[in-house]
Structure formats: structure tokens, C-alpha cells
Amino acid sequence: KAGVTQTPRYLIKTRGQQVTLSCSPISGHRSVSWYQQTPGQGLQFLFEYFSETQRNKGNFPGRFSGRQFSNSRSEMNVSTLELGDSALYLCASSLVPSGANVLTFGAGSRLTVL
Amino acid sequence: AQSVSQHNHHVILSEAASLELGCNYSYGGTVNLFWYVQYPGQHLQLLLKYFSGDPLVKGIKGFEAEFIKSKFSFNLRKPSVQWSDTAEYFCAVKGNTDKLIFGTGTRLQVFP
């Protein structure tokens, strides 16, 4: 079966712009989690969605937001981009919320902010 | 708040050497513990997990990890590493917050 698909894979933006990243989970998976990966910081938890509801949120500013659609696809949005937002954004899906289940990760969307 | 510490940031070994990567967490209640691995150019994938039962868990590719509750640790081990084990390894913990929290990762380089 198809894995977790993230688009776009690479993108370059400038400070002040906004960006939307998309994640299509494995078919049948209803939980989607988002992480920011940077060198030295590891994976920082952004948020998790299950059945279109945000279940958990990490310690990121309000510029970071997300949503989940009825088909379980999820998007995250970052507004007013800053240089420090440059990172690999990973999406992961699971059958049910992440803590009790194994996450399957996508390849990530690499964002560069200039 | 729960947190995860991986004290080894970068480990360099020769093939056939033994490996132990440290992982400590801060939460005192019931935990689910994971090790994920990211090979160069590949997705993060599960190496092994502990939910309950035998504290010594075995994963793929000959890896194992031991849950020591009194030490809040879940160290990863492999008796003899191979060049193909070169990757970044992440420990992750789920406590009562229901969030899966990752450590900062350990980069392992194995030289032939």
C-alpha cells in the first residue's frame, strides 16, 4: 500500500511569506502528526490531528497552524515566515493517536527561508 | 513536562564493534518507548518498541533495547555493528500527555 505522501518535497520562501504543506496518510490511518526536524534539535512535535480534531499541540507560536480533512489528509500552514523556520517538516500517520501506535513517516517537506 | 535525552550526539565505530546508545526520559508514570532510525536518504522508520512485559525488547537488524524503570532509561544496543547501520537514531517516549516526544538524535557512523 502507498506510504505517507508529503508535498511539496522542497520549497524556498522568503521572510514574511506564508507556506502550506500537505500530507496524505496511509489509507485507513486517521491520525496525522507533524514534526519539525532541525540539526541538533531532533524532532520537535508540532501538532496531531485525529478525525479532523486537533488532539495535541506542541510549543510553537501561533504562526504554525494545521487542519485535517474528512479524508484524513492534513495540511499545516506557517505564516509570516522567519529564517529560523527553515527545517524539514515531517508528517506521520497512524491508525489511532500516536502515543499508542507506531508512526509511519513521510519523506518530509524541506523548507528553506531566505 | 516529559522530555527525552540522548547524550551521545555523534558516535563513530568500526565494523564489528559493539554499540550502546543512551536514552533517558523524565516522566515517572507508565510510558511507551520507541527507537526510530533514519538511514541516509530514507524515511524515519521504527526500529523497536516497548509497551509492557519483558523489558528487553528485540527489534529489526539485530538491535535490542532494555527498559530500566528505576533508571528511566531505554538504551539501544547491538553486539556487532555493520557499515549499513550508519544512520541517525532517535529515541521517543509517550507518557501521560499522549504526545510522542523525540530526543535530539544520535548520529552513528560505522567505518569498514
Short mmCIF file of C-alpha atoms in Angstrom, two decimals:
data_model
loop_
_atom_site.label_atom_id
_atom_site.label_comp_id
_atom_site.label_asym_id
_atom_site.label_seq_id
_atom_site.Cartn_x
_atom_site.Cartn_y
_atom_site.Cartn_z
CA LYS A 1 0.00 0.00 0.00
CA ALA A 2 1.09 3.57 -0.60
CA GLY A 3 3.04 5.24 2.17
CA VAL A 4 2.67 8.68 3.66
CA THR A 5 2.91 11.29 0.92
CA GLN A 6 4.10 14.80 1.57
CA THR A 7 4.04 17.67 -0.90
CA PRO A 8 5.91 19.67 -1.88
CA ARG A 9 9.21 17.93 -1.18
CA TYR A 10 11.29 21.08 -1.42
CA LEU A 11 10.42 24.73 -1.33
CA ILE A 12 12.12 28.06 -0.92
CA LYS A 13 10.37 31.07 0.55
CA THR A 14 11.41 34.50 1.76
CA ARG A 15 10.86 36.03 5.17
CA GLY A 16 7.33 37.26 5.75
CA GLN A 17 5.73 34.87 3.28
CA GLN A 18 3.47 32.02 4.26
CA VAL A 19 3.58 28.37 3.30
CA THR A 20 1.18 25.44 3.21
CA LEU A 21 2.39 21.85 3.37
CA SER A 22 0.27 18.83 2.61
CA CYS A 23 0.25 15.29 3.96
CA SER A 24 -1.72 12.29 2.73
CA PRO A 25 -1.67 9.47 5.30
CA ILE A 26 -1.67 5.77 4.64
CA SER A 27 -5.10 4.60 3.59
CA GLY A 28 -7.14 3.81 6.69
CA HIS A 29 -4.95 5.83 9.04
CA ARG A 30 -6.95 8.51 10.79
CA SER A 31 -4.25 10.14 12.89
CA VAL A 32 -1.71 12.58 11.46
CA SER A 33 1.16 14.11 13.41
CA TRP A 34 3.52 16.86 12.33
CA TYR A 35 7.11 17.35 13.44
CA GLN A 36 9.80 19.90 12.70
CA GLN A 37 13.27 18.39 12.28
CA THR A 38 16.39 20.54 12.54
CA PRO A 39 20.04 19.59 13.11
CA GLY A 40 20.78 19.44 16.81
CA GLN A 41 17.13 19.81 17.84
CA GLY A 42 15.87 16.47 16.65
CA LEU A 43 12.15 16.18 16.05
CA GLN A 44 10.01 18.83 17.69
CA PHE A 45 6.32 17.98 17.98
CA LEU A 46 4.04 20.46 16.24
CA PHE A 47 0.53 19.00 16.46
CA GLU A 48 -1.57 15.93 15.99
CA TYR A 49 -4.94 15.52 14.34
CA PHE A 50 -7.40 12.68 14.66
CA SER A 51 -10.78 12.60 12.97
CA GLU A 52 -10.45 16.25 11.94
CA THR A 53 -9.80 17.39 15.52
CA GLN A 54 -6.54 18.69 16.93
CA ARG A 55 -5.69 16.39 19.84
CA ASN A 56 -2.34 17.76 20.87
CA LYS A 57 -0.22 20.79 20.21
CA GLY A 58 3.46 21.42 20.77
CA ASN A 59 5.19 24.58 21.94
CA PHE A 60 5.23 26.50 18.71
CA PRO A 61 3.92 30.04 18.13
CA GLY A 62 0.50 30.68 16.68
CA ARG A 63 2.07 31.24 13.24
CA PHE A 64 2.06 27.46 12.96
CA SER A 65 -1.36 26.00 12.33
CA GLY A 66 -2.88 22.92 10.82
CA ARG A 67 -6.04 21.15 9.91
CA GLN A 68 -7.31 17.77 8.88
CA PHE A 69 -9.93 16.99 6.30
CA SER A 70 -12.64 14.35 6.30
CA ASN A 71 -10.47 12.07 4.14
CA SER A 72 -7.73 12.29 6.83
CA ARG A 73 -5.44 14.36 4.63
CA SER A 74 -3.79 17.11 6.62
CA GLU A 75 -2.23 20.48 5.92
CA MET A 76 -0.02 22.67 8.00
CA ASN A 77 0.47 26.35 7.47
CA VAL A 78 3.23 28.66 8.62
CA SER A 79 2.55 32.38 8.30
CA THR A 80 4.99 35.27 8.43
CA LEU A 81 7.97 33.03 7.84
CA GLU A 82 11.19 33.60 9.75
CA LEU A 83 14.70 32.41 8.94
CA GLY A 84 14.51 30.01 11.88
CA ASP A 85 11.58 28.20 10.29
CA SER A 86 13.96 26.59 7.81
CA ALA A 87 13.67 22.88 8.56
CA LEU A 88 12.46 19.52 7.40
CA TYR A 89 8.77 19.18 8.22
CA LEU A 90 7.76 15.59 8.76
CA CYS A 91 4.31 14.15 8.72
CA ALA A 92 3.49 10.78 10.23
CA SER A 93 0.31 8.76 10.28
CA SER A 94 -1.08 6.01 12.46
CA LEU A 95 -4.33 4.12 12.78
CA VAL A 96 -5.20 5.83 16.04
CA PRO A 97 -3.49 8.60 18.03
CA SER A 98 0.28 8.42 18.02
CA GLY A 99 1.19 7.56 21.56
CA ALA A 100 -0.30 4.11 21.46
CA ASN A 101 0.75 3.21 17.96
CA VAL A 102 3.69 3.07 15.64
CA LEU A 103 4.07 6.12 13.42
CA THR A 104 4.74 5.80 9.70
CA PHE A 105 6.66 8.79 8.43
CA GLY A 106 6.70 10.52 5.10
CA ALA A 107 9.82 11.78 3.34
CA GLY A 108 9.25 15.30 4.57
CA SER A 109 8.98 18.77 3.08
CA ARG A 110 12.24 20.68 3.22
CA LEU A 111 11.57 24.37 3.69
CA THR A 112 14.26 26.97 3.19
CA VAL A 113 13.51 30.53 4.24
CA LEU A 114 15.75 33.22 2.76
CA ALA B 1 6.65 18.07 31.12
CA GLN B 2 8.02 14.86 29.73
CA SER B 3 11.35 15.04 27.94
CA VAL B 4 13.87 12.72 26.33
CA SER B 5 17.65 12.97 26.49
CA GLN B 6 20.08 11.34 24.14
CA HIS B 7 23.51 12.12 25.46
CA ASN B 8 25.51 10.69 22.56
CA HIS B 9 25.22 13.15 19.72
CA HIS B 10 27.72 11.57 17.38
CA VAL B 11 29.21 8.08 17.65
CA ILE B 12 31.93 6.70 15.40
CA LEU B 13 32.67 2.97 15.38
CA SER B 14 34.49 0.41 13.32
CA GLU B 15 32.61 -2.56 11.93
CA ALA B 16 32.15 -5.42 14.45
CA ALA B 17 32.35 -3.04 17.41
CA SER B 18 29.59 -3.14 19.99
CA LEU B 19 27.10 -0.32 20.22
CA GLU B 20 25.15 1.22 23.06
CA LEU B 21 23.21 4.44 22.63
CA GLY B 22 21.80 6.09 25.70
CA CYS B 23 18.23 7.30 26.14
CA ASN B 24 16.79 8.77 29.32
CA TYR B 25 13.34 10.21 29.85
CA SER B 26 11.82 12.37 32.53
CA TYR B 27 8.30 11.02 33.05
CA GLY B 28 7.69 8.84 36.11
CA GLY B 29 4.46 7.11 35.16
CA THR B 30 3.61 4.47 32.59
CA VAL B 31 5.47 5.01 29.35
CA ASN B 32 5.59 3.67 25.83
CA LEU B 33 9.13 3.72 24.45
CA PHE B 34 10.43 3.65 20.90
CA TRP B 35 13.59 3.76 18.86
CA TYR B 36 13.34 5.06 15.31
CA VAL B 37 16.11 5.08 12.71
CA GLN B 38 16.72 7.33 9.74
CA TYR B 39 19.11 5.85 7.17
CA PRO B 40 20.73 8.31 4.74
CA GLY B 41 18.16 9.46 2.22
CA GLN B 42 15.37 7.37 3.72
CA HIS B 43 12.29 7.93 5.84
CA LEU B 44 12.29 7.55 9.58
CA GLN B 45 11.28 4.02 10.44
CA LEU B 46 10.60 2.03 13.58
CA LEU B 47 13.49 0.00 14.98
CA LEU B 48 11.77 -1.37 18.09
CA LYS B 49 9.21 -0.51 20.74
CA TYR B 50 8.31 -1.27 24.35
CA PHE B 51 4.79 -1.09 25.71
CA SER B 52 4.81 -3.61 28.56
CA GLY B 53 6.10 -7.05 29.56
CA ASP B 54 9.67 -8.21 29.06
CA PRO B 55 11.87 -5.14 29.49
CA LEU B 56 14.36 -6.50 26.96
CA VAL B 57 12.93 -5.94 23.52
CA LYS B 58 14.34 -7.05 20.21
CA GLY B 59 13.95 -5.13 17.00
CA ILE B 60 14.98 -5.37 13.41
CA LYS B 61 18.53 -5.91 12.16
CA GLY B 62 19.82 -7.36 15.42
CA PHE B 63 19.09 -4.33 17.59
CA GLU B 64 17.73 -4.63 21.11
CA ALA B 65 16.88 -2.23 23.91
CA GLU B 66 16.42 -2.63 27.64
CA PHE B 67 13.86 -0.71 29.65
CA ILE B 68 15.17 0.02 33.15
CA LYS B 69 12.37 1.74 35.02
CA SER B 70 14.47 2.66 38.05
CA LYS B 71 16.93 4.50 35.82
CA PHE B 72 14.32 5.99 33.46
CA SER B 73 16.38 4.58 30.62
CA PHE B 74 15.82 2.75 27.36
CA ASN B 75 19.27 2.21 25.88
CA LEU B 76 19.74 0.76 22.43
CA ARG B 77 22.31 -1.99 21.87
CA LYS B 78 23.81 -4.06 19.12
CA PRO B 79 26.64 -6.52 19.74
CA SER B 80 28.34 -6.07 16.38
CA VAL B 81 27.64 -3.13 14.08
CA GLN B 82 27.87 -3.12 10.31
CA TRP B 83 28.63 -0.35 7.85
CA SER B 84 24.95 -0.44 6.85
CA ASP B 85 23.99 0.65 10.39
CA THR B 86 25.26 4.14 9.61
CA ALA B 87 22.22 6.30 10.32
CA GLU B 88 20.63 8.68 12.80
CA TYR B 89 18.86 7.07 15.74
CA PHE B 90 16.03 8.68 17.67
CA CYS B 91 14.58 7.64 20.99
CA ALA B 92 10.93 8.57 21.62
CA VAL B 93 8.66 8.44 24.65
CA LYS B 94 4.96 8.68 25.19
CA GLY B 95 3.83 9.45 28.73
CA ASN B 96 0.56 10.76 30.04
CA THR B 97 0.29 13.66 27.62
CA ASP B 98 -0.38 11.28 24.74
CA LYS B 99 2.24 13.13 22.67
CA LEU B 100 5.14 11.18 21.25
CA ILE B 101 8.24 13.15 22.22
CA PHE B 102 11.54 12.54 20.44
CA GLY B 103 15.09 13.04 21.58
CA THR B 104 17.60 15.09 19.61
CA GLY B 105 19.02 12.04 17.90
CA THR B 106 22.38 10.25 17.74
CA ARG B 107 24.31 10.15 14.52
CA LEU B 108 26.14 6.84 14.13
CA GLN B 109 28.95 6.42 11.64
CA VAL B 110 30.37 2.95 11.08
CA PHE B 111 33.61 2.59 9.18
CA PRO B 112 34.62 -0.63 7.42
#
